[in-house]
Coordinates of C-alpha atoms in Angstrom, one line a residue:
X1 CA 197.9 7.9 84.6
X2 CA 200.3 4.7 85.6
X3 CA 201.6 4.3 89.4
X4 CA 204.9 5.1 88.0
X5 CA 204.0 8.9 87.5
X6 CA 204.5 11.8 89.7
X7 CA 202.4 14.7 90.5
X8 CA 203.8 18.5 91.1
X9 CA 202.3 20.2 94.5
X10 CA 202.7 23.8 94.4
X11 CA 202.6 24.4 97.9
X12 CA 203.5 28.6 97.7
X13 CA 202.0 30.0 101.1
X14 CA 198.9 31.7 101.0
X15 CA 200.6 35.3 101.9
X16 CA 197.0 36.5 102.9
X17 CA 196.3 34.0 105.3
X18 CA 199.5 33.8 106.6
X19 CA 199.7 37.4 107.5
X20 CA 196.3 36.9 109.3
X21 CA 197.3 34.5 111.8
X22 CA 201.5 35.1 112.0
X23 CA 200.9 37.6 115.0
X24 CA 198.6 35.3 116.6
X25 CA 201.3 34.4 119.5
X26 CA 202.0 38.2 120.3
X27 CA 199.5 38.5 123.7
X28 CA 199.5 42.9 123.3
X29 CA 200.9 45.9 121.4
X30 CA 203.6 45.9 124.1
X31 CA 204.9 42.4 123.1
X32 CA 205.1 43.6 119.4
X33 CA 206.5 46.8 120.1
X34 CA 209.2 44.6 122.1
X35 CA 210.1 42.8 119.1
X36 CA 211.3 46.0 117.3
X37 CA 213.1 47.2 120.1
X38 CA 215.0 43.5 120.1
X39 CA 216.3 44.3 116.7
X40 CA 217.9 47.5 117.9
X41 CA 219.1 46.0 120.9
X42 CA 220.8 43.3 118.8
X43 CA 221.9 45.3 115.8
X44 CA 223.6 47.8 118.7
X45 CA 225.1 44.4 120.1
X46 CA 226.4 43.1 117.1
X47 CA 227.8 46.3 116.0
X48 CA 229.7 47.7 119.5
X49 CA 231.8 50.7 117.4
X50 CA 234.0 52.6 119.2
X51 CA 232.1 52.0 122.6
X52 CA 231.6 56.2 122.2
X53 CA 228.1 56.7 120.7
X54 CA 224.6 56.8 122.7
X55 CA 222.4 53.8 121.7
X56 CA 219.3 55.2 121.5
X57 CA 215.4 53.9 120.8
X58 CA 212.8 55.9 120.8
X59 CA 208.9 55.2 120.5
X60 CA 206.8 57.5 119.5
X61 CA 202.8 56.8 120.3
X62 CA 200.0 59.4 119.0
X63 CA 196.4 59.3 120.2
X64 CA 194.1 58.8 116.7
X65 CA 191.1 58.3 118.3
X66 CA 190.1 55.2 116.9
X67 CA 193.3 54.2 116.1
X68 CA 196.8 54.8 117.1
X69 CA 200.0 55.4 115.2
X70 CA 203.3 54.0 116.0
X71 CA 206.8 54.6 115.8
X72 CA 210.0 52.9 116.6
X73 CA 213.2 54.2 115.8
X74 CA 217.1 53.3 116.9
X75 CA 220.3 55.0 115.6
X76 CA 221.9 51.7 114.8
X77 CA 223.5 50.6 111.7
X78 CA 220.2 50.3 109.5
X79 CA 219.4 46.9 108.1
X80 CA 222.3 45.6 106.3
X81 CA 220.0 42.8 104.7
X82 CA 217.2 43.5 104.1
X83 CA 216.2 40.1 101.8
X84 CA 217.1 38.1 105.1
X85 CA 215.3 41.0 107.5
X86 CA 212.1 41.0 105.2
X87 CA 212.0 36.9 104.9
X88 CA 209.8 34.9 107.5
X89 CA 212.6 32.6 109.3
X90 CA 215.4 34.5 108.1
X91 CA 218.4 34.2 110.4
X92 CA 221.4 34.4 108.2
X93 CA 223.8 36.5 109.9
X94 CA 222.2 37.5 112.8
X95 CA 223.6 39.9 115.0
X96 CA 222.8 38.4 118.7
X97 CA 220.7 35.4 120.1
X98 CA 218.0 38.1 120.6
X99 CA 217.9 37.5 116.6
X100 CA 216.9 33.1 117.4
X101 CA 213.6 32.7 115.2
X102 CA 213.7 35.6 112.6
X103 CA 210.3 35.8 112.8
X104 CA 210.0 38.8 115.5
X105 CA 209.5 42.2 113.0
X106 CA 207.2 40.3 110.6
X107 CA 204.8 38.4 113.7
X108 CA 204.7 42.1 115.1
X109 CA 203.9 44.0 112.2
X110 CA 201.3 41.8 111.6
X111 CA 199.8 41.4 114.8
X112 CA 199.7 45.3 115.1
X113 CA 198.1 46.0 111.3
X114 CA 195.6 42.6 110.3
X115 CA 194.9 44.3 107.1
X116 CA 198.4 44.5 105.9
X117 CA 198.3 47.9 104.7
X118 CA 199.5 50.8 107.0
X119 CA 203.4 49.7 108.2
X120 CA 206.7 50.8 106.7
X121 CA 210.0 49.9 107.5
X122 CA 212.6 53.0 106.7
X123 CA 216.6 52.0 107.0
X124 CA 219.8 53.9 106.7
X125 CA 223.3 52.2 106.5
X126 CA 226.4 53.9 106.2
X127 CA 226.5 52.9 102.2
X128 CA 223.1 54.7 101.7
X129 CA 224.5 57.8 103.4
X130 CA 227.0 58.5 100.9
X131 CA 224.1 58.7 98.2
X132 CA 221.9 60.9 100.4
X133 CA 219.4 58.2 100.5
X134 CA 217.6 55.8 102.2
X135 CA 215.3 52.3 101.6
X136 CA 211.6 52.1 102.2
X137 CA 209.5 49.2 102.1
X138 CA 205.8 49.1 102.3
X139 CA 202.6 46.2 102.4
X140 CA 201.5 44.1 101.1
X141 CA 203.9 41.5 102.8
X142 CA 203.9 39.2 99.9
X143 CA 206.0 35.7 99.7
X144 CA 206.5 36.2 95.8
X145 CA 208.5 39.1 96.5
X146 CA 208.3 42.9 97.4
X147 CA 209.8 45.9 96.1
X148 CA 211.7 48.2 97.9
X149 CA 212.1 51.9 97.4
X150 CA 215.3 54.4 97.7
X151 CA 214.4 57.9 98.7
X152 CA 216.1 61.0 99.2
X153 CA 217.6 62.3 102.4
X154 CA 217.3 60.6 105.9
X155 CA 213.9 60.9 108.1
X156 CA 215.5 59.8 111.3
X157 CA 216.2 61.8 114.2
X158 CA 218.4 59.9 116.4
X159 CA 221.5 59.3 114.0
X160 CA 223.0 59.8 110.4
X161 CA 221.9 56.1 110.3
X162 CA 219.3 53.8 111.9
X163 CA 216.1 52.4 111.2
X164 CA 212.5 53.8 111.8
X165 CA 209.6 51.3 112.0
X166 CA 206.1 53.0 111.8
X167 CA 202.1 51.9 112.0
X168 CA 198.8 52.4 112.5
X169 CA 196.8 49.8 114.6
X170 CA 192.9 50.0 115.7
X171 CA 192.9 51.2 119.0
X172 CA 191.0 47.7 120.1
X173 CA 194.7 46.7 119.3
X174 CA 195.9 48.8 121.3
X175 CA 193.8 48.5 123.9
X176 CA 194.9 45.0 124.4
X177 CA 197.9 45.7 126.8
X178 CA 194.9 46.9 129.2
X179 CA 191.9 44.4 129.5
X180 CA 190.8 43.3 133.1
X181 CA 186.8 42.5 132.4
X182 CA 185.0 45.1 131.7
X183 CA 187.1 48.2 132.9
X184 CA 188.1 50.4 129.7
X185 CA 191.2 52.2 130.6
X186 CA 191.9 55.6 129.0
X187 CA 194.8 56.2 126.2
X188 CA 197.2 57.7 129.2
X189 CA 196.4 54.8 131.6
X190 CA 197.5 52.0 128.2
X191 CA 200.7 54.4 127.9
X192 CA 201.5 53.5 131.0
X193 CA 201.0 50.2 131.5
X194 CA 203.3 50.4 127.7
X195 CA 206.2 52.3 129.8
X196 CA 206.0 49.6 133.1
X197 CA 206.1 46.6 130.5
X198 CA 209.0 48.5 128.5
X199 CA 210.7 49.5 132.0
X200 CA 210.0 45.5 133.5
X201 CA 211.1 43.9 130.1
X202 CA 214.8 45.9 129.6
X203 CA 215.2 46.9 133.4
X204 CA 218.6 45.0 133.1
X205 CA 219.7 46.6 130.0
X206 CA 218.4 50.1 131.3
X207 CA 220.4 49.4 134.2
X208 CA 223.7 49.0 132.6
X209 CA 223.2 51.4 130.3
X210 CA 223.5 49.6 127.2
X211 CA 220.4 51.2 126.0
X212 CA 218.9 55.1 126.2
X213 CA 215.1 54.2 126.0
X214 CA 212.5 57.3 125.5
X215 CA 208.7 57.1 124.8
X216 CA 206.6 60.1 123.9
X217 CA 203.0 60.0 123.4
X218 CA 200.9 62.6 121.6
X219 CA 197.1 63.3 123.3
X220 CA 194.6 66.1 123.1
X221 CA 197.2 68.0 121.0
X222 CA 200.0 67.9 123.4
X223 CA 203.4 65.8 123.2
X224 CA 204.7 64.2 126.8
X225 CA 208.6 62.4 126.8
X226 CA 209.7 60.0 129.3
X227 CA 213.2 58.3 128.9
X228 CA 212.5 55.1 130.7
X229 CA 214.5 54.0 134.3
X230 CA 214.2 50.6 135.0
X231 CA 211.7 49.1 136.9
X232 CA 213.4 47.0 139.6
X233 CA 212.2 44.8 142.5
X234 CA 211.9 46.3 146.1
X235 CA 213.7 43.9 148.3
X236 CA 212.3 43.4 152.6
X237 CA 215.0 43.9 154.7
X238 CA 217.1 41.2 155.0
X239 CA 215.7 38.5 152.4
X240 CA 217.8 39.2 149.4
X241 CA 220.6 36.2 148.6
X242 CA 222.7 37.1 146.0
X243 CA 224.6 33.7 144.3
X244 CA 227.9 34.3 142.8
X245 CA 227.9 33.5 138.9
X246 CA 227.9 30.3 138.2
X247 CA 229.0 28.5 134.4
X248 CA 227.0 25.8 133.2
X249 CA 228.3 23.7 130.6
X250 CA 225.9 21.7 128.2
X251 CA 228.1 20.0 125.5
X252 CA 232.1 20.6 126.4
X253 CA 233.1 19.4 122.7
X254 CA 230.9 22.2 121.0
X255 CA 231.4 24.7 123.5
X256 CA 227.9 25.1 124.4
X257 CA 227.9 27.2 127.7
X258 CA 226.5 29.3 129.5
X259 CA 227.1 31.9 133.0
X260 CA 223.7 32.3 135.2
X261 CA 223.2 35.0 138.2
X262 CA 220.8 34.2 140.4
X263 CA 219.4 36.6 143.4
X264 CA 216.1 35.6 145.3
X265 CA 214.4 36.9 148.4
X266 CA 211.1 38.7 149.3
X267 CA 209.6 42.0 147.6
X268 CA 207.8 44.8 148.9
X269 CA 204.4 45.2 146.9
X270 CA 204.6 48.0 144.2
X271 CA 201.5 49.3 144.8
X272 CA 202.1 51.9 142.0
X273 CA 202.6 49.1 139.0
X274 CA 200.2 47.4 136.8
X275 CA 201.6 43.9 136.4
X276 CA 204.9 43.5 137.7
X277 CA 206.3 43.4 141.3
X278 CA 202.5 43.9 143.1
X279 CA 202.8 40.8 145.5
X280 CA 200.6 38.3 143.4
X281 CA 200.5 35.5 142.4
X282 CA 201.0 36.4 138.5
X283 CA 203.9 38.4 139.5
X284 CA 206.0 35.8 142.1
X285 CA 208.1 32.7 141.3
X286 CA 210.9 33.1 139.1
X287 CA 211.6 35.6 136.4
X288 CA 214.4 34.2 134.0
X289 CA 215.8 37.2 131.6
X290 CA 218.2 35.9 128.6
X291 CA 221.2 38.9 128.5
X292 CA 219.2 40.7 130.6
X293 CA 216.1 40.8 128.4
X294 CA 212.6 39.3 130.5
X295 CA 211.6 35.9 128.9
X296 CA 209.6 34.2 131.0
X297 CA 208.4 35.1 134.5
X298 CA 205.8 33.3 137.0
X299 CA 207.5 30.3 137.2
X300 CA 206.7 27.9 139.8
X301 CA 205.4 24.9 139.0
X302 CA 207.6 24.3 136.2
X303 CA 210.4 24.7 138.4
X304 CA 209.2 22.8 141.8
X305 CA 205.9 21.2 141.1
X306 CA 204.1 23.8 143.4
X307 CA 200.6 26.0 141.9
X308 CA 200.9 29.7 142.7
X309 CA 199.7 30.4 146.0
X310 CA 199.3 33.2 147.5
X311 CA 202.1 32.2 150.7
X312 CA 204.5 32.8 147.6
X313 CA 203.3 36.6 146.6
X314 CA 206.1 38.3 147.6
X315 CA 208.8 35.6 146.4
X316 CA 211.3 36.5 143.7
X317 CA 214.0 35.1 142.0
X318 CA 215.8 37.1 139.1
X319 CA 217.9 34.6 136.9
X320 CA 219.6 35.8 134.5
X321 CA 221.4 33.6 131.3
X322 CA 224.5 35.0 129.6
X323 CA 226.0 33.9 126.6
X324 CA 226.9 35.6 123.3
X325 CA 226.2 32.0 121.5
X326 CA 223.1 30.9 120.2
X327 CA 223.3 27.7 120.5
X328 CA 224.3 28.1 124.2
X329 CA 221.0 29.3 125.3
X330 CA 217.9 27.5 126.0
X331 CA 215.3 27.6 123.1
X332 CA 212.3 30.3 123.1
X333 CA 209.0 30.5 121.9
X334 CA 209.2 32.9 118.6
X335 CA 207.2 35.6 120.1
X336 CA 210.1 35.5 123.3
X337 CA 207.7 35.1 125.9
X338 CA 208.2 31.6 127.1
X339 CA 210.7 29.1 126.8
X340 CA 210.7 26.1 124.6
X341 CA 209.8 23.7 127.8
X342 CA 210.7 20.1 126.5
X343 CA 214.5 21.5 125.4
X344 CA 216.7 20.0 127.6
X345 CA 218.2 23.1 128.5
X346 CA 215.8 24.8 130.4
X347 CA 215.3 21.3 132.1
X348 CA 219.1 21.7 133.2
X349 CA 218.7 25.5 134.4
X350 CA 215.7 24.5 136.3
X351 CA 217.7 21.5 138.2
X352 CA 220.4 24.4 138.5
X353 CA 217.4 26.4 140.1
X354 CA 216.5 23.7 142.0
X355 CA 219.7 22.7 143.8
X356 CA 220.1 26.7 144.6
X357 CA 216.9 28.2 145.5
X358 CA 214.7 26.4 148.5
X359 CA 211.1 27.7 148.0
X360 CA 210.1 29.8 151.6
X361 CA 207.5 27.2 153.8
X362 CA 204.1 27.8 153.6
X363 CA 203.5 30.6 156.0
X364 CA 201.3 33.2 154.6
X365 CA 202.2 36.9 155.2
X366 CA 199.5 37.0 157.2
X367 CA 201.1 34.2 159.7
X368 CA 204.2 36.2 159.7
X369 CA 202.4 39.8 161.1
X370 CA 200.0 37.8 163.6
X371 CA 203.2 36.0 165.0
X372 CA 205.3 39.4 165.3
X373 CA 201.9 41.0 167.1
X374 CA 201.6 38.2 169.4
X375 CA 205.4 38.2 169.8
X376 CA 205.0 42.1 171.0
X377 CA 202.2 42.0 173.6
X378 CA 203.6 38.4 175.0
X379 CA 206.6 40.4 175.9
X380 CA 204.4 42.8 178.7
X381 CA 204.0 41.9 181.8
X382 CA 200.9 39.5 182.6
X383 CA 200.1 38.8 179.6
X384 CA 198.6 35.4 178.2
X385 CA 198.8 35.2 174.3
X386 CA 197.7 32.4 172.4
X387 CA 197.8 32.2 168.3
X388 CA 194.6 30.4 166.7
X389 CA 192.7 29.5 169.7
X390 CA 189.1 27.8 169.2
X391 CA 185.8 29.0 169.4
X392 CA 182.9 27.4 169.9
X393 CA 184.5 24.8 171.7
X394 CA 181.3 24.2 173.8
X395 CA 179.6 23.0 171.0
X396 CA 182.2 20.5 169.4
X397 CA 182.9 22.8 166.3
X398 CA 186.4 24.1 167.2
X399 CA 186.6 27.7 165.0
X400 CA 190.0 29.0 165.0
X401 CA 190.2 33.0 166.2
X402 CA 193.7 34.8 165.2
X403 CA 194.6 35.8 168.4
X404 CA 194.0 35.7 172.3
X405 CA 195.2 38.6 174.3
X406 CA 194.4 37.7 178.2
X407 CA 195.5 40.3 180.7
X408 CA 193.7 38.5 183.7
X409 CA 190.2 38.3 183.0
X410 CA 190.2 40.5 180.4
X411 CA 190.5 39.2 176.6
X412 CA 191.1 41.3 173.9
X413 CA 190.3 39.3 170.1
X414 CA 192.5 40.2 167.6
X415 CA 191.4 39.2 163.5
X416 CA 194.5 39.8 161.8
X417 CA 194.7 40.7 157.9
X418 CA 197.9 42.2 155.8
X419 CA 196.6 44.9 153.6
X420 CA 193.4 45.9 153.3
X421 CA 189.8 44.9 155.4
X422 CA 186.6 44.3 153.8
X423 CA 183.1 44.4 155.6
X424 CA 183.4 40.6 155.7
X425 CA 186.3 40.5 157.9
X426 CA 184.0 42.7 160.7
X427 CA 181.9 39.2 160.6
X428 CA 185.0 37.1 161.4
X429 CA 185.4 39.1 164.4
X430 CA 181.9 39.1 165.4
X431 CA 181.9 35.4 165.1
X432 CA 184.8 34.6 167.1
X433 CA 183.1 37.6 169.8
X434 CA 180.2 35.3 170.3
X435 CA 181.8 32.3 169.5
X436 CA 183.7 33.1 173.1
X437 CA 180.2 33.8 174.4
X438 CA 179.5 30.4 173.8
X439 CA 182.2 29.1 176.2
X440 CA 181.8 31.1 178.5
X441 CA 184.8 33.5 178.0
X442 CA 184.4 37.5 178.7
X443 CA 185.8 39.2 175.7
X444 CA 186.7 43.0 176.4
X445 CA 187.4 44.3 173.0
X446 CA 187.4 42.9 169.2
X447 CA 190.4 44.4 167.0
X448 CA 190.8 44.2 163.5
X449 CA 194.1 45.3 162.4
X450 CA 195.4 45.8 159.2
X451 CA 197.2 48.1 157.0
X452 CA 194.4 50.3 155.7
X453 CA 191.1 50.2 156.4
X454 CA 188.2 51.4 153.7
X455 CA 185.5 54.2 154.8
X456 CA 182.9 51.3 154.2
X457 CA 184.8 48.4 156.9
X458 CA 185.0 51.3 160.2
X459 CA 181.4 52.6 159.3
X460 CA 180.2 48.7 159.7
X461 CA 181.9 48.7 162.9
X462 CA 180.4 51.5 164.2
X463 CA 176.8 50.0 163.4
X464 CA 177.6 46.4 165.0
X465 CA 179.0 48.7 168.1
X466 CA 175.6 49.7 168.3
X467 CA 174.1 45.8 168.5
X468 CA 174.5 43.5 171.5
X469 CA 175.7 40.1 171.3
X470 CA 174.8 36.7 172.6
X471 CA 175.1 37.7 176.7
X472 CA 173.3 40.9 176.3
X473 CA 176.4 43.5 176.3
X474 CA 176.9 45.1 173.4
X475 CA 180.2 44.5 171.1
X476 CA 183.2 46.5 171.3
X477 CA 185.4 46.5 168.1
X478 CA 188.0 49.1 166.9
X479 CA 190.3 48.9 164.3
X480 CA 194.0 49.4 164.2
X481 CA 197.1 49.8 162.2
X482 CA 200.5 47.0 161.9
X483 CA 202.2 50.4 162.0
X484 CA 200.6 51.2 164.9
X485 CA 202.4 48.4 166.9
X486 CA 205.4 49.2 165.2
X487 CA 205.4 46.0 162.9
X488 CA 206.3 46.6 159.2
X489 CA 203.8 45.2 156.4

């Protein structure tokens, strides 16, 4: 062989290990299912009609013991394409921006059945209606080229046309939406953590009714329906700020454009969800939807250089990116559940955020209650109140207590949490009790407020009530309620 010669590479994917490792960047079923229901939304999108028929998806989840079987069906327009639909990449003529990477249906159907052997895809168009007919196609997923099948009839339910979209994944798959350490949630619990990510992701779309949205789930041998609402954010009184709609232009000469809402403000604590809108960290920052479709939420640090922290908890900001082009949007991660950070884009929406949106100071909720409380009792007559005065001031260590209450000679301690005490926090009090001891202050009565307080916390109380402190009395603590003093949580 001379220098001069060439050599062939036959570099045909390995179809096999491809299909292995393609649904690697779904994180849970609920993902993948979200990639079906993207098609739908887009083919509805990209094929508006008459404006007259219900856009409907339904998905269908039955309880196999070990494993679980799937179904997704719309009453769209079928696939009109199915070479491009069934080709990793494929994008040619692509009915919305929710259609960017064409990799969505194959990364889910692969992330939901590893083995490659218990999906198929069943599609109805208009054309196949007239031959009372319809396409199926069945694994292997194979890059050399797959065979489709017509059949007789139409097994949908929502439509004369459509496209249904079943499986069978392990139910370790399944289970995937649900892990936090060791707890094993049961198959009702997973179905609804499915509906609130379903609920979080379209809430938008739900709202505006561009979509009709209905699970079921099979169990035990009974069928339950639920046609979704959309899960929306609980505003406090007063915080929401609403920005009119704003353009922002990328490239004039090509058009590239774009219309962003923006509302921000502080939420009340769903204490019935899972994930979204609790009054975590996980669940604050900024939550940016492309046509009203979640992308990315959480953000913080991206946006303003701060870490989550938990004086943020309750901050939201819903952004919201409009534009029927492409090429207008900022670029995704193919599994839609980030953005492409380094586009230059998103760098321009996040300045836009920027200049908009002031992050709230640091002042925890917890600054915010203990000020309203000491705002109340400084308001009767007498009364001496003094946030974070020190302890143990006789012996040079200078501990912080929540609150002073002197009426005279008489001080009342407050320890101040938001939600819920633990046994700990009974300690705090105790230690500012004999911390005051120390200096020579008479302390009347400890009080630990809060929202709620567990069985465990007020039974500790009762025991230390029965135990003398440093002078020889013995402690006085009670607990009490925000609502109690008329202060909101």
């Amino acid at each position: 062989m001379t220098a001069t010669e060439s050599i062939n590479i036959f570099n045909m994917p390995m179809a096999k290990g491809i299909w292995n490792t393609m649904g690697s960047n779904l994180a849970d079923v609920a993902q993948a299912i979200c990639e079906f229901i993207d098609n739908s939304i887009s083919n509805f999108r990209g094929n508006p009609g008459d404006g007259t028929q219900l856009r409907q998806v339904k998905v269908n989840v039955v309880n196999l013991g070990d494993r679980v079987k799937v179904t997704v069906e719309d009453n769209g327009t079928g696939i009109q394409n199915l070479n491009n639909a069934m080709t990793l990449a494929g994008t040619e003529g692509r009915e919305s921006p929710l259609n960017e990477h064409g990799f969505g249906m194959k990364h889910a159907l692969a992330y939901m059945d590893q083995n490659n052997c218990a999906w198929e895809i069943l599609t109805c168009t208009a054309e196949d209606c007239k031959y009372d007919h319809y396409v199926s196609v069945k694994p292997p997923y194979d890059f050399d080229g797959m065979t489709a099948e017509y059949k007789t009839g139409w097994v949908g339910t929502l439509g004369a046309t459509g496209t249904v979209i079943r499986f069978v994944c392990p139910m370790a798959v399944f289970e995937s939406m649900g892990r936090r350490g060791k707890t094993k949630l049961s198959f009702e619990q997973l179905v609804g953590i499915l509906c609130e990510h379903l609920r979080y992701t379209y809430a938008t779309i739900l709202q505006r009714k561009e979509l009709i949205l209905n699970l079921i789930w099979e169990s035990d041998g009974k069928e339950h329906s639920q046609f979704l609402e959309p899960l929306l954010p609980q505003w406090e009184a007063g915080t929401l700020v609403e920005l009119p709609d704003q353009e922002i232009v990328f490239n004039k000469d090509l058009g590239e454009k774009l219309t962003i809402s923006c509302r921000y403000g502080h939420i009340c604590p769903d204490e019935d969800a899972y994930l979204h809108y609790v009054g975590n960290m996980e669940s604050s920052g900024a939550e940016i939807r492309i046509n009203g479709r979640v992308v990315e939420h959480g953000l913080l640090k991206e946006i303003w250089g701060r870490a989550r922290h938990n004086v943020y908890n309750t901050f939201l900001v819903q952004i919201d990116l409009q534009s029927n082009d492409a090429n207008s949007l900022p670029a995704t991660k193919t599994a839609k559940n980030g953005f492409r950070i380094e586009g230059a884009k998103i760098q321009t929406v996040f300045e836009w955020v920027r200049a908009n949106v002031t992050l709230p100071p640091k002042v925890s909720k917890e600054h915010q209650l203990r000020k309203q409380l000491a705002e109340i009792k400084g308001a009767e007559k007498g009364v001496i109140v003094k946030e974070e005065r020190a302890v143990f001031s006789a012996d040079g260590i200078n501990v912080p207590a929540d609150l002073f209450v002197s009426r005279g000679e008489k001080v009342t301690l407050y320890e101040c949490k938001v939600k819920n005490t633990s046994c700990l926090n009974t300690y705090q009090l105790r230690m500012y009790w004999d911390g005051c001891v120390r200096d020579g202050i008479h302390v009347e009565e400890g009080i630990l407020i809060a929202q709620n307080h567990p069985a465990e916390v007020v039974k500790l109380i009762r025991i230390l009530n029965q135990l003398t402190g440093p002078d020889g009395r013995r402690y006085n603590f009670r607990t009490a309620l925000w609502a109690e003093e008329g202060i909101a949580v």
